Amino acid sequence: MFLNNDHEKYICNVVIPERVYRYLEDELRFIPQSEDLNFKHSRANAVPVKLAFVSIMKKKQEYYNGYLSFSKLLIVKRMD
């Protein structure tokens, strides 16, 4: 789930399926897993990253849902 800090509105949600995550597990180990998060406390557990991805996005209410179908469509770099 990605939040625009300037407007405090959610921009989009990107799902990384387990079959895709397996290829990226070492690079993404620092990102909290969905079972460790809940919507109300997501900001407290948020991790700042630089992110690039390619996905088909579908609008759901006020933000977009995306689904990554292939591991090479995602690059994530943690910001320290």
Coordinates of N, CA, C and O in Angstrom, one line a residue:
M1 N 0.9 -1.2 0.0 CA 0.0 0.0 0.0 C 0.9 1.2 0.0 O 1.8 1.3 0.8
F2 N 0.7 2.1 -0.9 CA 1.5 3.3 -1.1 C 0.8 4.6 -0.7 O -0.3 4.8 -1.3
L3 N 1.4 5.4 0.1 CA 0.7 6.6 0.6 C 1.4 7.8 0.1 O 2.7 7.9 0.0
N4 N 0.7 8.9 -0.4 CA 1.2 10.1 -0.7 C 1.3 11.0 0.5 O 0.3 11.4 1.1
N5 N 2.5 11.2 1.0 CA 2.7 11.9 2.3 C 2.2 13.4 2.2 O 1.9 13.9 3.2
D6 N 2.3 14.0 1.0 CA 1.9 15.4 0.9 C 0.4 15.5 1.1 O -0.1 16.5 1.7
H7 N -0.4 14.6 0.6 CA -1.9 14.7 0.7 C -2.5 13.7 1.7 O -3.7 13.7 1.9
E8 N -1.6 12.8 2.3 CA -2.1 11.7 3.2 C -3.2 10.9 2.6 O -4.2 10.6 3.3
K9 N -3.1 10.6 1.3 CA -4.1 9.8 0.6 C -3.3 8.6 0.0 O -2.2 8.7 -0.4
Y10 N -4.0 7.4 0.0 CA -3.4 6.2 -0.6 C -3.4 6.3 -2.1 O -4.4 6.7 -2.7
I11 N -2.3 6.0 -2.7 CA -2.1 6.1 -4.2 C -2.5 4.8 -4.8 O -3.3 4.7 -5.7
C12 N -1.9 3.7 -4.3 CA -2.2 2.4 -4.9 C -1.8 1.3 -3.9 O -1.1 1.5 -2.9
N13 N -2.2 0.1 -4.3 CA -1.9 -1.1 -3.6 C -1.2 -2.1 -4.6 O -1.8 -2.2 -5.7
V14 N -0.1 -2.7 -4.3 CA 0.5 -3.6 -5.2 C 0.7 -4.9 -4.5 O 1.3 -5.0 -3.5
V15 N 0.1 -6.0 -5.2 CA 0.2 -7.3 -4.6 C 1.4 -8.0 -5.3 O 1.5 -8.0 -6.5
I16 N 2.3 -8.6 -4.5 CA 3.4 -9.4 -4.9 C 3.0 -10.9 -4.6 O 3.1 -11.3 -3.5
P17 N 2.6 -11.6 -5.6 CA 2.2 -13.0 -5.3 C 3.4 -13.9 -4.8 O 4.5 -13.5 -5.1
E18 N 3.1 -14.9 -4.1 CA 4.2 -15.7 -3.5 C 5.1 -16.3 -4.6 O 6.3 -16.3 -4.4
R19 N 4.6 -16.7 -5.7 CA 5.5 -17.2 -6.8 C 6.4 -16.2 -7.3 O 7.5 -16.5 -7.7
V20 N 6.1 -14.9 -7.3 CA 7.0 -13.8 -7.7 C 7.9 -13.5 -6.6 O 9.1 -13.3 -6.7
Y21 N 7.3 -13.4 -5.3 CA 8.1 -13.1 -4.2 C 9.3 -14.0 -4.0 O 10.4 -13.6 -3.6
R22 N 9.1 -15.3 -4.3 CA 10.2 -16.3 -4.1 C 11.4 -15.9 -4.8 O 12.5 -16.2 -4.4
Y23 N 11.3 -15.3 -6.0 CA 12.5 -14.9 -6.8 C 13.1 -13.7 -6.2 O 14.3 -13.4 -6.5
L24 N 12.4 -12.9 -5.4 CA 12.9 -11.6 -4.9 C 13.1 -11.6 -3.4 O 13.3 -10.6 -2.8
E25 N 12.9 -12.8 -2.7 CA 12.9 -12.8 -1.3 C 14.1 -12.2 -0.6 O 13.9 -11.4 0.3
D26 N 15.3 -12.4 -1.1 CA 16.5 -11.9 -0.5 C 16.5 -10.3 -0.6 O 16.8 -9.7 0.4
E27 N 16.1 -9.8 -1.7 CA 16.1 -8.4 -1.9 C 15.0 -7.7 -1.1 O 15.1 -6.5 -0.8
L28 N 13.9 -8.4 -0.9 CA 12.7 -7.8 -0.2 C 12.5 -8.1 1.2 O 11.5 -7.8 1.8
R29 N 13.5 -8.8 1.8 CA 13.3 -9.3 3.2 C 13.0 -8.2 4.2 O 12.3 -8.5 5.2
F30 N 13.4 -7.0 3.9 CA 13.2 -5.9 4.9 C 11.7 -5.4 4.9 O 11.4 -4.6 5.8
I31 N 10.9 -5.7 3.9 CA 9.6 -5.3 3.8 C 8.7 -6.1 4.7 O 8.7 -7.3 4.6
P32 N 7.9 -5.5 5.5 CA 6.9 -6.2 6.4 C 6.0 -7.1 5.6 O 5.5 -6.6 4.5
Q33 N 5.7 -8.3 6.0 CA 4.8 -9.1 5.3 C 3.3 -8.7 5.7 O 3.1 -8.2 6.7
S34 N 2.4 -9.1 4.8 CA 1.0 -8.7 5.0 C 0.4 -9.2 6.3 O -0.4 -8.5 6.9
E35 N 0.8 -10.3 6.8 CA 0.3 -10.8 8.0 C 0.8 -10.0 9.2 O 0.2 -10.0 10.3
D36 N 1.8 -9.2 9.1 CA 2.4 -8.4 10.1 C 1.8 -7.0 10.1 O 2.1 -6.1 10.9
L37 N 0.9 -6.7 9.1 CA 0.4 -5.3 8.9 C -1.1 -5.3 9.1 O -1.8 -6.3 8.9
N38 N -1.6 -4.2 9.4 CA -3.0 -3.9 9.3 C -3.2 -2.5 8.9 O -2.3 -1.7 9.0
F39 N -4.3 -2.2 8.3 CA -4.5 -0.9 7.7 C -4.3 0.3 8.7 O -3.7 1.3 8.4
K40 N -4.8 0.1 9.9 CA -4.8 1.2 10.9 C -3.3 1.5 11.3 O -3.0 2.6 11.7
H41 N -2.5 0.5 11.3 CA -1.1 0.6 11.8 C -0.1 0.5 10.7 O 1.1 0.4 11.0
S42 N -0.5 0.7 9.5 CA 0.5 0.5 8.4 C 1.5 1.6 8.4 O 2.7 1.3 8.0
R43 N 1.2 2.8 8.8 CA 2.2 3.9 8.8 C 3.3 3.6 9.8 O 4.5 3.9 9.5
A44 N 3.0 3.1 10.9 CA 4.0 2.8 12.0 C 5.0 1.7 11.5 O 6.2 1.7 11.9
N45 N 4.5 0.8 10.6 CA 5.4 -0.3 10.1 C 5.9 0.0 8.7 O 6.5 -0.9 8.1
A46 N 5.6 1.2 8.2 CA 6.0 1.5 6.8 C 7.5 1.5 6.7 O 8.2 1.9 7.6
V47 N 8.0 1.2 5.5 CA 9.4 1.2 5.2 C 9.6 2.1 4.0 O 9.0 1.9 2.9
P48 N 10.4 3.2 4.1 CA 10.6 4.1 2.9 C 11.5 3.4 1.9 O 12.6 2.8 2.2
V49 N 11.0 3.4 0.7 CA 11.8 2.7 -0.4 C 11.7 3.6 -1.7 O 10.8 4.4 -1.8
K50 N 12.6 3.3 -2.6 CA 12.5 3.8 -4.0 C 12.0 2.6 -4.7 O 12.5 1.5 -4.6
L51 N 11.0 2.8 -5.5 CA 10.3 1.7 -6.1 C 10.0 1.9 -7.6 O 9.6 3.0 -8.0
A52 N 10.2 0.9 -8.4 CA 9.8 1.0 -9.8 C 9.2 -0.4 -10.1 O 9.7 -1.4 -9.8
F53 N 8.0 -0.3 -10.7 CA 7.3 -1.5 -11.1 C 6.5 -1.3 -12.4 O 6.1 -0.2 -12.7
V54 N 6.2 -2.4 -13.0 CA 5.3 -2.4 -14.2 C 4.1 -3.3 -13.8 O 4.3 -4.5 -13.4
S55 N 2.9 -2.8 -13.9 CA 1.7 -3.6 -13.5 C 0.5 -3.1 -14.2 O 0.4 -1.9 -14.6
I56 N -0.5 -3.9 -14.4 CA -1.8 -3.4 -14.8 C -2.5 -3.0 -13.6 O -2.6 -3.7 -12.6
M57 N -3.0 -1.7 -13.6 CA -3.6 -1.2 -12.4 C -5.1 -1.0 -12.6 O -5.5 -0.6 -13.7
K58 N -5.9 -1.4 -11.7 CA -7.4 -1.2 -11.8 C -7.8 -0.4 -10.6 O -7.4 -0.6 -9.5
K59 N -8.6 0.6 -10.9 CA -9.1 1.6 -9.9 C -10.1 0.9 -9.0 O -11.1 0.3 -9.5
K60 N -9.9 1.1 -7.7 CA -10.8 0.6 -6.7 C -11.1 1.8 -5.8 O -10.2 2.2 -5.0
Q61 N -12.3 2.3 -5.8 CA -12.7 3.5 -5.0 C -11.7 4.6 -5.4 O -11.7 5.1 -6.5
E62 N -10.9 5.1 -4.4 CA -10.0 6.3 -4.7 C -8.6 5.9 -5.0 O -7.8 6.8 -5.2
Y63 N -8.2 4.7 -5.0 CA -6.8 4.3 -5.3 C -6.8 3.1 -6.3 O -7.9 2.6 -6.6
Y64 N -5.6 2.7 -6.7 CA -5.5 1.7 -7.7 C -4.9 0.4 -7.1 O -4.1 0.5 -6.2
N65 N -5.4 -0.7 -7.6 CA -4.8 -2.0 -7.2 C -4.0 -2.5 -8.4 O -4.4 -2.5 -9.5
G66 N -2.8 -3.0 -8.0 CA -1.9 -3.6 -9.0 C -1.5 -5.0 -8.6 O -1.6 -5.4 -7.4
Y67 N -1.1 -5.8 -9.6 CA -0.7 -7.2 -9.4 C 0.5 -7.5 -10.2 O 0.5 -7.3 -11.4
L68 N 1.6 -7.9 -9.5 CA 2.8 -8.1 -10.3 C 2.8 -9.6 -10.7 O 2.7 -10.5 -9.9
S69 N 3.0 -9.8 -12.0 CA 2.9 -11.1 -12.6 C 4.3 -11.7 -12.9 O 4.4 -12.9 -13.1
F70 N 5.3 -10.9 -12.8 CA 6.7 -11.4 -13.1 C 7.7 -10.7 -12.3 O 7.6 -9.5 -12.1
S71 N 8.7 -11.4 -11.8 CA 9.7 -10.8 -10.8 C 10.5 -9.7 -11.5 O 10.9 -8.8 -10.8
K72 N 10.8 -9.7 -12.7 CA 11.6 -8.7 -13.4 C 10.8 -7.4 -13.6 O 11.4 -6.4 -14.1
L73 N 9.6 -7.3 -13.2 CA 8.8 -6.1 -13.3 C 8.8 -5.2 -12.0 O 8.1 -4.3 -11.9
L74 N 9.7 -5.6 -11.1 CA 9.8 -4.9 -9.8 C 11.3 -4.6 -9.4 O 12.1 -5.5 -9.5
I75 N 11.6 -3.4 -9.0 CA 12.8 -3.0 -8.4 C 12.5 -2.2 -7.2 O 11.8 -1.3 -7.2
V76 N 13.1 -2.6 -6.1 CA 12.9 -2.0 -4.8 C 14.3 -1.7 -4.1 O 15.1 -2.6 -4.1
K77 N 14.5 -0.5 -3.7 CA 15.7 -0.1 -3.0 C 15.3 0.6 -1.7 O 14.6 1.6 -1.8
R78 N 15.8 0.1 -0.6 CA 15.5 0.7 0.7 C 16.2 2.0 0.8 O 17.3 2.2 0.5
M79 N 15.5 3.0 1.3 CA 16.1 4.4 1.6 C 16.4 4.4 3.1 O 15.6 4.1 3.9
D80 N 17.7 4.7 3.3 CA 18.1 4.8 4.8 C 18.2 6.2 5.2 O 18.3 7.2 4.5

